[in-house]
Amino acid sequence: MIEKLKKYQFLFEELVKRDFKTKYKRTILGMVWSVLSPLLTLLVMRLVFTNFFGATIEHYTTYLFCGNLVFSYFSEATNQGMTSLISNAGIFTKVNVPKYLFLFSKNVQTLINFGLTLLAFFVFCVLDNITFTWKFICLLYPMFCLLLFNIGVGLILSGLYVFFRDIEYLWSVFTMLLMYISAVFYSIDTYSPMIQNVFLLNPIYLFIRYFRKITIEATIPTVWFHLLMLADVVVVLALGCWMYKKNNTKFLYYV
Amino acid sequence: MIVYVGLILILALYGVKFCGNGTFAGYLSPKSSNAIKGIFILLIFVSHFSYYVETFTAPLDLAYVQLRAMLGQGVVVYFLFSSGYGVMLSAATKGEEYMKGFPRKRILATLLAYDLAQVLFLLMELGRGRSFSLSHIILTFLSWETFGDGIDNWYIFIILSLYLISWLALRGRKADKPAAAVVTAASFAMIAVLACVKPRHWFNTLLCYSLGMWYYLYQEKIDEYMKHNAHYWKTAVVLGLLFVFFHKFWYLRPVYLTTMLLFALGVVVITMKVQVNNRFLIYCGKHIQGLFLLHRIPMTILGDLEFMRGQPHLWFISSVVLTFALEYLFNKSLAYMRGAPLTNGDKSRIFCAEAAGTEQAEEEQPESATPQQDDSIEMPIQAEAETSISAKAADVSPAPAVEPGENTVLTVHDVSIRYLLGDFKDIGLKEYVMRQVKGDYHITEFWADHHISFSLERGDMLGIIGTNGAGKSTLLKAISGIMEPTGGYVERKGNISALLELASGFDGDLTVRENAYLRGAMLGYTRKFMDEKYPEIIEFAELQDFQDRPFKQLSSGMMSRLAFAVASLVHPDILILDEVLSVGDGAFRKKSEDKMREIMGGGTTTILVSHSVEQVREMCNKVLWIEKGNQIGFGDAETLCGLYQQFLNGEISLHEARRILGTEGEMDRPEDRFVTKTVSDRSVWVARLKRYAYLPLCFLALLGTAGAFHMMYGLPFYSSITVPLMIGWSLLFTSIAAILPGIAKKIYLGLLGGVFAVLPIVHEVYTNMFRKFFSFADMAFAGDGFAFLDSSYLVFNRPVLLLSMLFLAAMVGCILLTRKFKLSKTVLWAGAVGVLAGAVLIAGVCLKSFRGDGRVVWDMNEDPTTIYKSFTDRKASLSLLGLYHYTFRDIQLALFPSGEALSSDELAEIDAYAATRGHEDNELTGALAGKNLILVQLEAIDTWMLEDYMPALKAVKEQSIVFANHYTPAYITAGTFNTEFMVNTGLMPAATGTSTGVYVQNAYPSSLAHLFADRGYTANSFHGSEANVYNRGAVHEVWGYKYHSGNDMGLENFTMDSQLTTAYKDMTPSSPFFTFIITYSGHGPYGDTNPTYLAHADAAWAQAKRTDGNYVYAVAHAMETDQFVADLMRRLEADGLLENTAVVFYADHYNYYMMNDALQMDIKGVDSMNLLQHTDFFVYSKDLEPRTVEKYTSSLDVLPTLANLFDLDADYAHLAGDDAFSSGGGYVIFNDNTWLGTDRDVSAEIMRRRRINTLLLKGNYWREKH
């Protein structure tokens, strides 16, 4: 595995470079967009929803940003990941390279975007009077999990996308719905405990909640919470890997 | 102790052998693993022994205790691991035969050995003066319990269960992943269940067994990986670090589980390099079964000797020696019992299957890797089916053989490539689904290449020719590894560089430089290499001026030039060029041809596809001609090019060309390239539906039944507990059905249907009879219940019968729907996942919802933890848990009551409680001291019956101390016995959770009869029923009575109370006496032929104020009892005994035989079940001033009140009730923890009383105390 990684390291780097260059080619602001677009979303949400929820939720800006940060990363990574196979069809039908590299490179790119947004997030935290504690280190855990989760979802989506192009539309509808059920801009405290438990089934909500726990409540979630996140990641990742392994030789016929 | 551990380690060092690089010490072979097991069994020996030696003084010993704590149950995980490994190995290598013998050779033999050892333990413990209950003995022989001191049986129990599961999972199928998955899932389920039932045991180690199974499945890969020394050490270090890390947190259950798995792996990893070749240890390992089972016997026996206690070393050493001797005899006798002398090898087989497996494997298969051979036999079948053919499969497919020579770098063997046309890629998803549903989904296979075979040697240059669409490019894709051939295989030696359709794969937005790097990266170059060669590339491609221009601005010729320049840089072993040389202008073409020659000169094998016959003829030494996917010819360039040219010119036909080339016979018609197949039709779907229809049916039936049952009784659903539990159990039950093979499935479904069709009916009948749901705890009273069972009780107020019938029908349907077929992998996987999901759901709910402290607040019955843990309120429990989990919990508590010795904490708790209570003398203390007592428990005499229809009793009551607010709450179903128990012992009966055996096994020194006996009274009890009903004879004896049944008294009809005075003489022996009489006549069932009724029918009809329901019957029965009272009082008066005899009456329960609570409430003018339980209690004595006591009293208060009146030495501090004349108490506690009688919130007090009461009963407090 490590040898294989070494072997394709150069290609991987080149792919990441290419993805970056093609993405920001001919944009004036370049990479600033990747920070700007979540910020704009945040701004709109802040303006629209403050009257509805702002009064009852403490640190509402940070609360919103946590949701936006995680969700926009997830949404971008999966949407980009979905097309990673198709858009590189020209390459893997001609050269024998591991196909997951394309997905990984897209994920690296979105991860860097996420990192930039994260910096903006910390700035906003300061503005919102959030005290920074050592517990912020724990944020590495949800980030790592989210990365793997995105890769897992990407594996599934990109594979499916090869077979069914309709997935593109289905996924966009699904992500929109997902945003509404991920408590990005509202709080679930008013729901019954039963409903609150249902929310735990949503992995994205788990990630968002983790961020909020650390930043706003300054508490580390329970071990079970960690394990639940990990379980989601493992399931999705395993499913994705299995799909890739199974269909690895079939993609070729459908692009 | 640590000295001994050290000794063992030193012993292990003797004969230790390290293995060098890349070799393994035959680890996991029987010899090696036996030695390791030898070490562990000795460690166990030391560990267990140290529990007998209680004092640890030497610092070294303390160190040992710490070491032991650190290792935990680690000492057995290796046993489990190697068992799992061995079972898998044996199943894989020996197949059917092994599994057939499995139940007998493994499961039964292990149980037999265990039982034999337990017989020895039983003899030993009996000799030491211990006694065991029957259930304990039975459970012991099933390995659930043990007679010994320790709890070693848990290991035997799990290994037996695991064997059983393995057998079920592996029976009749290959030792593959689904089977291992089933065992793993079942292991998880077992952990979940066992963790609830026997929390103190170490069941979480049992996953190591599955780990062993998985290890076997992946052993080859692991071995391959571990061969590298670096890998080995890396793994070892990572394992070590992980172990240390997890060890910190292993109080968490999942982490503990992980630690054990890591430990097992760690041992395996160590044994890879370290081999212990010590004959003593190997001996120990071989005889591990006997040693493990017997080692406690010598320890215990020697421990009983005084002088041994002082000499721990002597004790230890002689224990070891004795154990070995005992083991020898044990083995011999086991062999004798099985009727055949066994070799050493056989002995170890029984206990740890892996030994047998590996040995066998070694004997029969000197070289491993047999499973692979098995696989390859099955492959041809797949090949014929033309589904997917893996590269290896080609070994057996019929094809022209290609003899690979030494120099061969590329072998293409019978390669066929198929495209699918008309599947969903072409017709769209909607159409795809539609056709699948309609069953006319068909696809067309297009064979792009058909049976192509050739091979190339180093330095060859192959030209592939053929008209458009011949399949050339597709073939190249297969050769370069981009595509997997549908049939046949491609073998390559060395690296390959492919240039296919040059211009594609570049990104138009990037610059030339960036694209060059990207392409280089794709071809597997390094950055350094590219940095070096980049100038060369640009120069060769003649693109120096365009380096930083976007790629899309280049002409197609330029693009090709760059592509060629990049690709031809290195000297790959195989270079593939597709139409490359035909691009570019003349000059560049010349240049590239030169480059090609240069590369070929370096020994590169090249494949060139070109439409230019000239070019091919010029450059290539070999040619492959393909036409319409078929190989026309392969060989010399000149011949083939000539023929091809002629063919192109129309001079010869393809047929003629083939004849010349000698490939004539293989001529396929062009249309053969297209094969249309129907992938699915309706019948496939219908068959599939039929095959699995029983699963959803089963699931829905289970879920529906539980839900409907819940709703029928108007039980509320706890959304986050009841519903998930119902779903979890339904899923679990269904998934088990899915993975059971053949006939077992049918039996299982039948059982499931039977049990859960009958249970609702039982509940219904039960609720109508006793106002309570059924519980297995009531089985102790089954004798009584059946004795009175009458058709009049079989009332169905709810459509439960219909529900049961529906469920049964659904289950029968399931059985009929199951088809005989081999369990497929998918089903096994799905089933395993289902079992796992169900178990996790159930365990998750239990862990999450029932882990509170049991809050003590007024509405505590709303608190799930309290309901679940106490499990006394059946309605609340059923409502909370749903039908299935209620049944599970009920069985768990009924079969495995928590009857254990009280811990010191619990004793302290009892003492603390007792210290808060006591008894102070009051005005009535000793008011009746020295008098005789006749205590009468009136069967089903309700207040209104006494008031209106029992003149004799009413007359007595008017001259008595009357407790006006007396209640008889029922804690257990058997109402009469319930009250009898409370009055006689002053304790609440064991509702559940505590064995009903407490009634006869416990000591009750503070029972009424004992208290009177202490004052010199003779105590007798009288009741019509036989001694075996409610086990009354034995129970009364424990309480201190001599019991007189109807037969003993010589009654003609024991149901008629008027006959009781036949035994008047026995009831009034010489003073002082205490006589306890339980009347009978009030008992149901009512009916027109009942002699009691017939005796009073006329009077009853004449007097009865109402005639509805069973009113008149009740009146008649009451009159019979009153006749007895009148007779008794008259005779006492006549004998002059009334002067010094007190008579006390109380009712055992309200008259529930009326079978109509609404009517009863109407008669009594009350509106709740609690108030309905109002009954009579009064004390008559000639010299006592009649009075009315308003204070609330319950049956629990009878004993302390009487004890006060007669000045008996009652243990007031521990009793659940209070003296009615003292300051304490004053309230009635009902079954659901509600109360009556005081405005004060006494819930905390009630909970405490109940808890202490339970402790006293389950711990057999008084016997332990005295």
Short mmCIF file of N, CA and C in Angstrom, two decimals, chain B residues 38 217 223 361 374 412 822 929 970 1190 1195:
data_model
loop_
_atom_site.label_atom_id
_atom_site.label_comp_id
_atom_site.label_asym_id
_atom_site.label_seq_id
_atom_site.Cartn_x
_atom_site.Cartn_y
_atom_site.Cartn_z
N GLY B 38 0.52 -24.21 27.20
CA GLY B 38 1.12 -24.71 28.44
C GLY B 38 1.49 -23.58 29.36
N LEU B 217 -8.73 -17.23 7.63
CA LEU B 217 -9.14 -16.85 6.28
C LEU B 217 -8.13 -15.93 5.60
N ASP B 223 0.74 -13.75 6.28
CA ASP B 223 2.07 -14.35 6.24
C ASP B 223 2.94 -13.68 5.18
N ALA B 361 -4.02 -31.73 9.34
CA ALA B 361 -3.54 -31.05 8.14
C ALA B 361 -2.10 -31.44 7.86
N ASP B 374 -9.13 -26.50 -3.82
CA ASP B 374 -10.58 -26.68 -3.83
C ASP B 374 -11.24 -25.62 -4.70
N VAL B 412 -0.47 -13.43 -24.38
CA VAL B 412 -1.90 -13.19 -24.46
C VAL B 412 -2.54 -14.53 -24.71
N LYS B 822 -29.80 -24.15 -1.00
CA LYS B 822 -28.59 -23.90 -0.25
C LYS B 822 -28.50 -22.43 0.12
N ALA B 929 -50.60 -11.03 76.40
CA ALA B 929 -49.48 -11.92 76.70
C ALA B 929 -49.96 -13.16 77.44
N ALA B 970 -51.65 -7.09 46.83
CA ALA B 970 -51.14 -8.36 46.30
C ALA B 970 -49.84 -8.09 45.55
N GLU B 1190 -58.21 3.75 63.40
CA GLU B 1190 -58.37 4.40 62.09
C GLU B 1190 -57.08 4.38 61.28
N SER B 1195 -51.49 -6.02 55.38
CA SER B 1195 -51.16 -7.38 55.84
C SER B 1195 -49.78 -7.42 56.45
#
